[in-house]
Coordinates of C-alpha atoms in Angstrom, one line a residue:
X914 CA 38.3 -4.3 68.9
X915 CA 37.6 -7.0 66.3
X916 CA 33.9 -7.0 67.3
X917 CA 33.7 -3.3 66.8
X918 CA 35.2 -3.6 63.4
X919 CA 32.8 -6.4 62.6
X920 CA 29.8 -4.3 63.6
X921 CA 31.0 -1.3 61.6
X922 CA 31.3 -3.4 58.5
X923 CA 27.9 -4.9 59.0
X924 CA 26.4 -1.4 59.5
X925 CA 28.1 -0.2 56.3
X926 CA 26.8 -3.1 54.3
X927 CA 23.3 -2.5 55.7
X928 CA 23.4 1.1 54.7
X929 CA 24.5 0.1 51.2
X930 CA 21.6 -2.3 50.8
X931 CA 19.1 0.3 52.0
X932 CA 20.5 2.8 49.6
X933 CA 20.3 0.3 46.7
X934 CA 16.7 -0.7 47.6
X935 CA 15.6 3.0 47.8
X936 CA 17.1 3.8 44.4
X937 CA 14.3 4.4 41.8
X938 CA 16.6 3.8 38.8
X939 CA 15.6 0.5 37.0
X940 CA 18.1 -2.2 36.7
X941 CA 19.8 -2.3 33.3
X942 CA 19.0 -5.4 31.3
X943 CA 21.4 -7.1 28.9
X944 CA 20.5 -6.6 25.2
X945 CA 21.9 -8.2 22.1
X946 CA 23.6 -5.7 19.9
X947 CA 24.8 -6.1 16.3
X948 CA 27.9 -4.6 14.7
X949 CA 27.2 -1.8 12.3
X950 CA 30.6 -1.3 10.5
X951 CA 29.2 0.9 7.7
X952 CA 27.2 3.1 10.1
X953 CA 24.0 2.8 8.1
X954 CA 21.9 2.0 11.2
X955 CA 21.6 -1.7 10.2
X956 CA 23.4 -4.5 12.1
X957 CA 25.4 -7.5 10.9
X958 CA 23.6 -10.6 12.0
X959 CA 26.9 -12.5 12.1
X960 CA 28.6 -10.3 14.6
X961 CA 26.9 -9.5 17.9
X962 CA 27.6 -8.9 21.6
X963 CA 25.4 -8.7 24.7
X964 CA 25.7 -5.6 26.8
X965 CA 23.7 -3.5 29.3
X966 CA 24.2 -0.3 27.3
X967 CA 24.6 0.2 23.6
X968 CA 28.2 -0.3 22.6
X969 CA 29.8 2.1 20.2
X970 CA 29.4 0.9 16.6
X971 CA 26.6 -1.5 17.4
X972 CA 22.8 -1.3 16.8
X973 CA 19.8 -3.3 18.0
X974 CA 18.8 -4.9 14.7
X975 CA 20.3 -7.5 12.4
X976 CA 19.0 -6.3 9.1
X977 CA 22.3 -5.8 7.2
X978 CA 23.6 -8.9 5.4
X979 CA 26.3 -6.8 3.7
X980 CA 27.9 -4.6 6.4
X981 CA 30.8 -3.6 4.2
X982 CA 29.0 -0.7 2.4
X983 CA 26.3 1.7 3.6
X984 CA 22.7 0.6 3.1
X985 CA 21.1 2.9 0.4
X986 CA 18.0 4.7 1.6
X987 CA 16.4 7.1 -0.9
X988 CA 14.2 9.8 0.5
X989 CA 10.9 10.5 -1.1
X990 CA 11.3 12.9 -4.0
X991 CA 8.2 15.1 -3.8
X992 CA 9.1 16.8 -7.1
X993 CA 8.1 13.6 -9.0
X994 CA 4.4 14.3 -8.2
X995 CA 2.4 16.3 -10.7
X996 CA 1.3 19.4 -8.9
X997 CA 1.1 22.0 -11.7
X998 CA -2.6 21.4 -12.3
X999 CA -3.6 22.1 -8.7
X1000 CA -5.0 18.6 -8.2
X1001 CA -2.2 17.6 -5.9
X1002 CA -0.6 19.8 -3.1
X1003 CA 2.4 18.7 -0.9
X1004 CA 3.6 20.0 2.4
X1005 CA 6.3 18.8 4.9
X1006 CA 4.8 18.1 8.3
X1007 CA 5.9 16.3 11.6
X1008 CA 4.4 12.8 12.0
X1009 CA 4.6 9.7 14.1
X1010 CA 5.2 6.3 12.4
X1011 CA 3.6 3.0 13.2
X1012 CA 6.8 1.9 15.1
X1013 CA 6.6 5.0 17.3
X1014 CA 9.3 7.0 15.4
X1015 CA 8.8 10.7 15.4
X1016 CA 9.9 12.1 12.1
X1017 CA 8.8 14.2 9.1
X1018 CA 6.3 13.2 6.4
X1019 CA 5.0 14.7 3.2
X1020 CA 1.3 15.5 3.5
X1021 CA -0.1 14.9 0.0
X1022 CA -3.6 16.2 -0.6
X1023 CA -5.1 14.8 -3.8
X1024 CA -8.4 15.3 -5.7
X1025 CA -7.9 11.9 -7.4
X1026 CA -8.1 13.4 -10.8
X1027 CA -5.4 12.1 -13.2
X1028 CA -4.1 14.5 -15.8
X1029 CA -1.7 12.1 -17.5
X1030 CA -4.4 9.8 -19.0
X1031 CA -8.1 9.7 -19.8
X1032 CA -10.5 8.1 -17.5
X1033 CA -13.1 5.5 -18.7
X1034 CA -15.0 4.1 -20.4
X1035 CA -16.4 1.4 -18.0
X1036 CA -19.7 0.1 -19.1
X1037 CA -20.8 -0.3 -22.8
X1038 CA -24.2 1.1 -23.8
X1039 CA -25.3 -1.8 -26.0
X1040 CA -24.5 -5.5 -26.4
X1041 CA -23.2 -4.8 -29.9
X1042 CA -20.5 -2.4 -28.6
X1043 CA -16.8 -3.4 -28.9
X1044 CA -14.0 -3.5 -26.3
X1045 CA -13.2 0.1 -26.9
X1046 CA -16.6 1.0 -25.5
X1047 CA -16.1 -0.7 -22.1
X1048 CA -13.6 -1.4 -19.4
X1049 CA -12.0 -4.5 -17.9
X1050 CA -13.2 -7.0 -15.4
X1051 CA -11.0 -9.1 -13.0
X1052 CA -12.2 -12.6 -12.2
X1053 CA -10.1 -15.5 -10.8
X1054 CA -6.8 -14.0 -12.0
X1055 CA -8.0 -13.3 -15.5
X1056 CA -8.8 -10.0 -17.2
X1057 CA -11.8 -9.8 -19.5
X1058 CA -12.9 -7.0 -21.9
X1059 CA -16.3 -5.7 -20.7
X1060 CA -17.7 -5.3 -24.2
X1061 CA -21.3 -5.9 -25.4
X1062 CA -20.9 -9.6 -26.1
X1063 CA -19.4 -10.1 -22.6
X1064 CA -22.5 -8.5 -21.1
X1065 CA -24.8 -10.5 -23.3
X1066 CA -23.1 -13.8 -22.3
X1067 CA -23.0 -13.3 -18.5
X1068 CA -25.6 -16.0 -17.7
X1069 CA -23.4 -18.5 -19.6
X1070 CA -20.1 -17.1 -18.2
X1071 CA -21.3 -17.5 -14.6
X1072 CA -23.5 -20.5 -15.2
X1073 CA -26.4 -18.6 -13.6
X1074 CA -29.6 -17.8 -15.5
X1075 CA -30.3 -14.9 -13.0
X1076 CA -27.8 -12.8 -15.0
X1077 CA -29.4 -10.5 -17.6
X1078 CA -27.8 -7.1 -17.8
X1079 CA -29.6 -5.8 -20.9
X1080 CA -33.1 -5.2 -22.1
X1081 CA -34.9 -6.7 -25.1
X1082 CA -33.4 -4.2 -27.4
X1083 CA -29.8 -4.9 -26.3
X1084 CA -29.4 -1.7 -24.2
X1085 CA -27.1 -2.4 -21.2
X1086 CA -28.5 -1.7 -17.7
X1087 CA -25.9 0.6 -16.1
X1088 CA -25.7 3.5 -13.6
X1089 CA -26.6 6.7 -15.4
X1090 CA -27.2 9.1 -12.5
X1091 CA -25.3 10.2 -9.4
X1092 CA -28.2 8.8 -7.2
X1093 CA -27.7 5.4 -8.8
X1094 CA -24.0 5.6 -8.1
X1095 CA -24.5 6.5 -4.5
X1096 CA -27.3 3.9 -3.8
X1097 CA -26.4 1.1 -6.1
X1098 CA -22.8 0.8 -4.9
X1099 CA -23.9 -0.2 -1.4
X1100 CA -22.8 -3.8 -0.4
X1101 CA -26.4 -4.4 0.6
X1102 CA -27.7 -3.9 -2.9
X1103 CA -31.4 -3.4 -3.4
X1104 CA -33.3 -5.3 -6.1
X1105 CA -33.6 -2.3 -8.3
X1106 CA -29.8 -2.1 -8.7
X1107 CA -29.2 -5.8 -9.4
X1108 CA -28.2 -6.8 -12.9
X1109 CA -26.6 -3.4 -13.5
X1110 CA -23.1 -2.4 -14.7
X1111 CA -21.8 -0.3 -11.9
X1112 CA -20.1 2.9 -13.1
X1113 CA -19.7 6.2 -11.4
X1114 CA -18.6 9.2 -13.5
X1115 CA -15.9 11.5 -12.2
X1116 CA -18.1 14.5 -12.5
X1117 CA -20.5 13.0 -9.9
X1118 CA -17.9 12.9 -7.1
X1119 CA -16.0 15.8 -5.5
X1120 CA -13.2 13.9 -3.7
X1121 CA -10.2 15.2 -1.7
X1122 CA -8.1 13.0 0.5
X1123 CA -5.0 13.6 2.5
X1124 CA -2.1 11.1 2.8
X1125 CA 1.1 11.0 4.9
X1126 CA 4.3 9.4 3.5
X1127 CA 7.5 9.4 5.6
X1128 CA 10.2 11.5 4.0
X1129 CA 12.8 8.9 4.8
X1130 CA 11.6 5.3 4.7
X1131 CA 12.7 2.7 7.2
X1132 CA 13.0 -1.1 7.2
X1133 CA 11.2 -3.2 9.9
X1134 CA 12.4 -6.6 11.0
X1135 CA 8.9 -8.0 10.3
X1136 CA 6.4 -7.3 7.6
X1137 CA 2.9 -6.0 8.2
X1138 CA -0.1 -7.4 6.3
X1139 CA -2.1 -4.6 4.6
X1140 CA -5.8 -4.2 5.1
X1141 CA -8.3 -5.4 2.5
X1142 CA -11.4 -3.5 3.7
X1143 CA -14.2 -4.3 6.1
X1144 CA -15.8 -7.1 4.0
X1145 CA -12.5 -9.0 3.6
X1146 CA -10.5 -8.4 6.8
X1147 CA -10.8 -10.8 9.7
X1148 CA -12.2 -9.3 12.9
X1149 CA -9.7 -8.8 15.7
X1150 CA -6.6 -8.9 13.4
X1151 CA -4.3 -5.9 13.2
X1152 CA -3.6 -4.7 9.7
X1153 CA -1.6 -2.0 7.9
X1154 CA -3.1 0.7 5.7
X1155 CA -5.9 0.0 3.2
X1156 CA -4.1 2.2 0.7
X1157 CA -1.1 0.7 -1.0
X1158 CA 0.4 3.9 -2.4
X1159 CA 0.1 6.9 -4.6
X1160 CA 0.8 7.3 -8.3
X1161 CA 2.7 10.4 -9.3
X1162 CA -0.6 11.9 -10.5
X1163 CA -1.9 11.7 -6.9
X1164 CA -4.4 8.9 -7.5
X1165 CA -4.3 6.1 -4.9
X1166 CA -3.5 2.5 -5.5
X1167 CA -6.2 0.9 -3.5
X1168 CA -6.9 -2.3 -1.7
X1169 CA -8.6 -5.2 -3.6
X1170 CA -12.1 -4.8 -4.9
X1171 CA -14.5 -7.2 -3.2
X1172 CA -15.5 -9.1 -6.3
X1173 CA -17.6 -11.6 -4.4
X1174 CA -19.8 -8.8 -2.9
X1175 CA -20.2 -7.2 -6.3
X1176 CA -21.1 -10.5 -8.0
X1177 CA -23.6 -11.3 -5.2
X1178 CA -25.6 -8.3 -6.3
X1179 CA -25.4 -9.4 -9.9
X1180 CA -23.3 -6.5 -10.8
X1181 CA -20.0 -5.8 -12.6
X1182 CA -17.8 -2.9 -11.5
X1183 CA -15.3 -2.6 -14.4
X1184 CA -12.0 -0.7 -14.3
X1185 CA -10.8 1.3 -17.3
X1186 CA -7.7 0.6 -19.4
X1187 CA -5.6 2.4 -16.7
X1188 CA -6.9 0.0 -14.0
X1189 CA -9.1 2.6 -12.3
X1190 CA -12.7 3.3 -11.6
X1191 CA -14.7 5.8 -9.5
X1192 CA -16.7 5.2 -6.3
X1193 CA -19.1 7.6 -4.7
X1194 CA -16.7 8.5 -1.8
X1195 CA -13.1 8.4 -2.9
X1196 CA -13.6 9.3 -6.5
X1197 CA -11.1 7.7 -9.0
X1198 CA -8.7 5.1 -7.8
X1199 CA -6.6 2.3 -9.1
X1200 CA -6.7 -1.5 -8.5
X1201 CA -3.7 -2.2 -10.7
X1202 CA -1.0 -0.7 -12.9
X1203 CA -1.6 -0.8 -16.6
X1204 CA 1.2 1.4 -17.8
X1205 CA -0.8 4.6 -18.5
X1206 CA 0.3 6.6 -15.5
X1207 CA 3.5 8.7 -15.3
X1208 CA 6.5 6.5 -15.2
X1209 CA 10.2 7.3 -14.3
X1210 CA 12.4 5.2 -16.6
X1211 CA 15.6 3.7 -15.0
X1212 CA 18.9 4.1 -16.8
X1213 CA 19.9 0.5 -16.1
X1214 CA 16.8 -1.0 -17.7
X1215 CA 15.2 -1.8 -14.3
X1216 CA 11.4 -1.6 -14.2
X1217 CA 10.1 2.0 -14.2
X1218 CA 9.1 3.8 -11.1
X1219 CA 5.3 4.5 -10.9
X1220 CA 4.8 6.0 -7.4
X1221 CA 5.4 5.6 -3.7
X1222 CA 4.0 3.2 -1.1
X1223 CA 2.7 4.8 2.0
X1224 CA 5.7 3.6 3.9
X1225 CA 7.9 5.8 1.7
X1226 CA 9.5 3.0 -0.4
X1227 CA 9.3 3.3 -4.1
X1228 CA 6.7 1.5 -6.2
X1229 CA 7.9 0.0 -9.5
X1230 CA 6.2 -1.7 -12.3
X1231 CA 6.1 -5.5 -12.5
X1232 CA 8.5 -5.9 -15.4
X1233 CA 11.8 -4.4 -16.6
X1234 CA 12.5 -3.2 -20.1
X1235 CA 13.1 -6.8 -21.3
X1236 CA 9.8 -8.0 -19.9
X1237 CA 11.4 -9.8 -16.9
X1238 CA 10.2 -9.8 -13.3
X1239 CA 12.8 -9.8 -10.5
X1240 CA 13.5 -13.2 -9.1
X1241 CA 14.5 -12.2 -5.6
X1242 CA 11.3 -10.5 -4.4
X1243 CA 10.4 -11.1 -0.7
X1244 CA 6.9 -11.8 0.6
X1245 CA 6.0 -8.1 0.2
X1246 CA 7.3 -8.1 -3.4
X1247 CA 10.2 -6.0 -2.3
X1248 CA 13.9 -6.2 -2.9
X1249 CA 17.1 -4.1 -2.5
X1250 CA 19.7 -2.7 -4.9
X1251 CA 22.4 -0.1 -4.5
X1252 CA 20.6 2.4 -6.8
X1253 CA 17.0 2.4 -5.6
X1254 CA 17.5 1.0 -2.1
X1255 CA 14.6 -1.2 -0.9
X1256 CA 11.5 -0.9 -3.1
X1257 CA 8.5 -2.8 -4.3
X1258 CA 7.3 -4.3 -7.6
X1259 CA 3.5 -4.2 -8.0
X1260 CA 1.3 -7.2 -9.0
X1261 CA -0.6 -7.3 -12.3
X1262 CA -4.1 -6.0 -12.4
X1263 CA -5.6 -9.4 -12.8
X1264 CA -4.5 -10.3 -9.3
X1265 CA -6.8 -7.6 -8.0
X1266 CA -4.0 -6.6 -5.6
X1267 CA -1.1 -4.2 -5.7
X1268 CA 0.9 -5.3 -2.6
X1269 CA 0.0 -7.6 0.3
X1270 CA 2.3 -6.2 2.9
X1271 CA 4.8 -3.5 3.9
X1272 CA 8.4 -3.9 5.2
X1273 CA 8.5 -0.3 6.3
X1274 CA 6.7 1.9 8.9
X1275 CA 3.9 4.1 7.8
X1276 CA 2.4 7.3 9.4
X1277 CA -0.4 6.5 11.9

């Protein structure tokens, strides 16, 4: 009798093992979860537990250093964009973010034509022209007026006698046709376009670009370095978008200008007093914020809002109303407050960079 019972137990155990081995369900792995007291989707790094399945009141990130009040997330306000002139149109569309999240984005189609300020000038006509007749040039963290004397003095400025951007009568060599704009702006500059001031007029370019910005921005545990363009990015390295964001007039805040490539062709490519210039493909775009675009003043004296980054977080000017820069900016020049949520403060134009990284996910 005992042997029969023993055999029955062994048979039952064998059947259980066979059933378990034939089960296609994956084994549940323990995960570290973080308490989310304020139910804002962000966990408290100080309180965690390990569990196979997500416990109630816990999340899988530890991004909330203050779990006593909800984390403020401001959705993109599409009404801040200037759409009355027809240069910008906005629609709400489904999209997938860089972290795989399926959500909704604003699709913003822009002709890159600002209506809140004038464009230009960029290149002076004569070496006697003053700063009001030319734009600005960024070099080694310093801004220079591209006036006539600056053009005349380029050989001394760069300690290179090959520079001579004017004729014997003082007339500045500069792009004056659409063909020169298209051919002379190539990184492999031909001899005929060397020693020329590179300017493309808005009327020469018919641009229209589409951008996706998530309606509700997110915060990622790790930042993503943004792309700087094919001549500056390292091969084999994964980068975020080239575009830093959009001003409220629909003009893009772009990646850095490759000053070394421009100078190698003995050219200048000045920006205007708004920090923008035109290229033959994208039209007008900014390399910095100079205070001429539409700005949303903040009631508490915080720096004004100037647009949105492509990850949906707000872009704000460098300085507040008292001329102070925030002291708690992270590596992406972002920080958090309970009015604006997480947001960025842009770099000055002389840095030839708006932002270097994102802490949010962008639309792929």
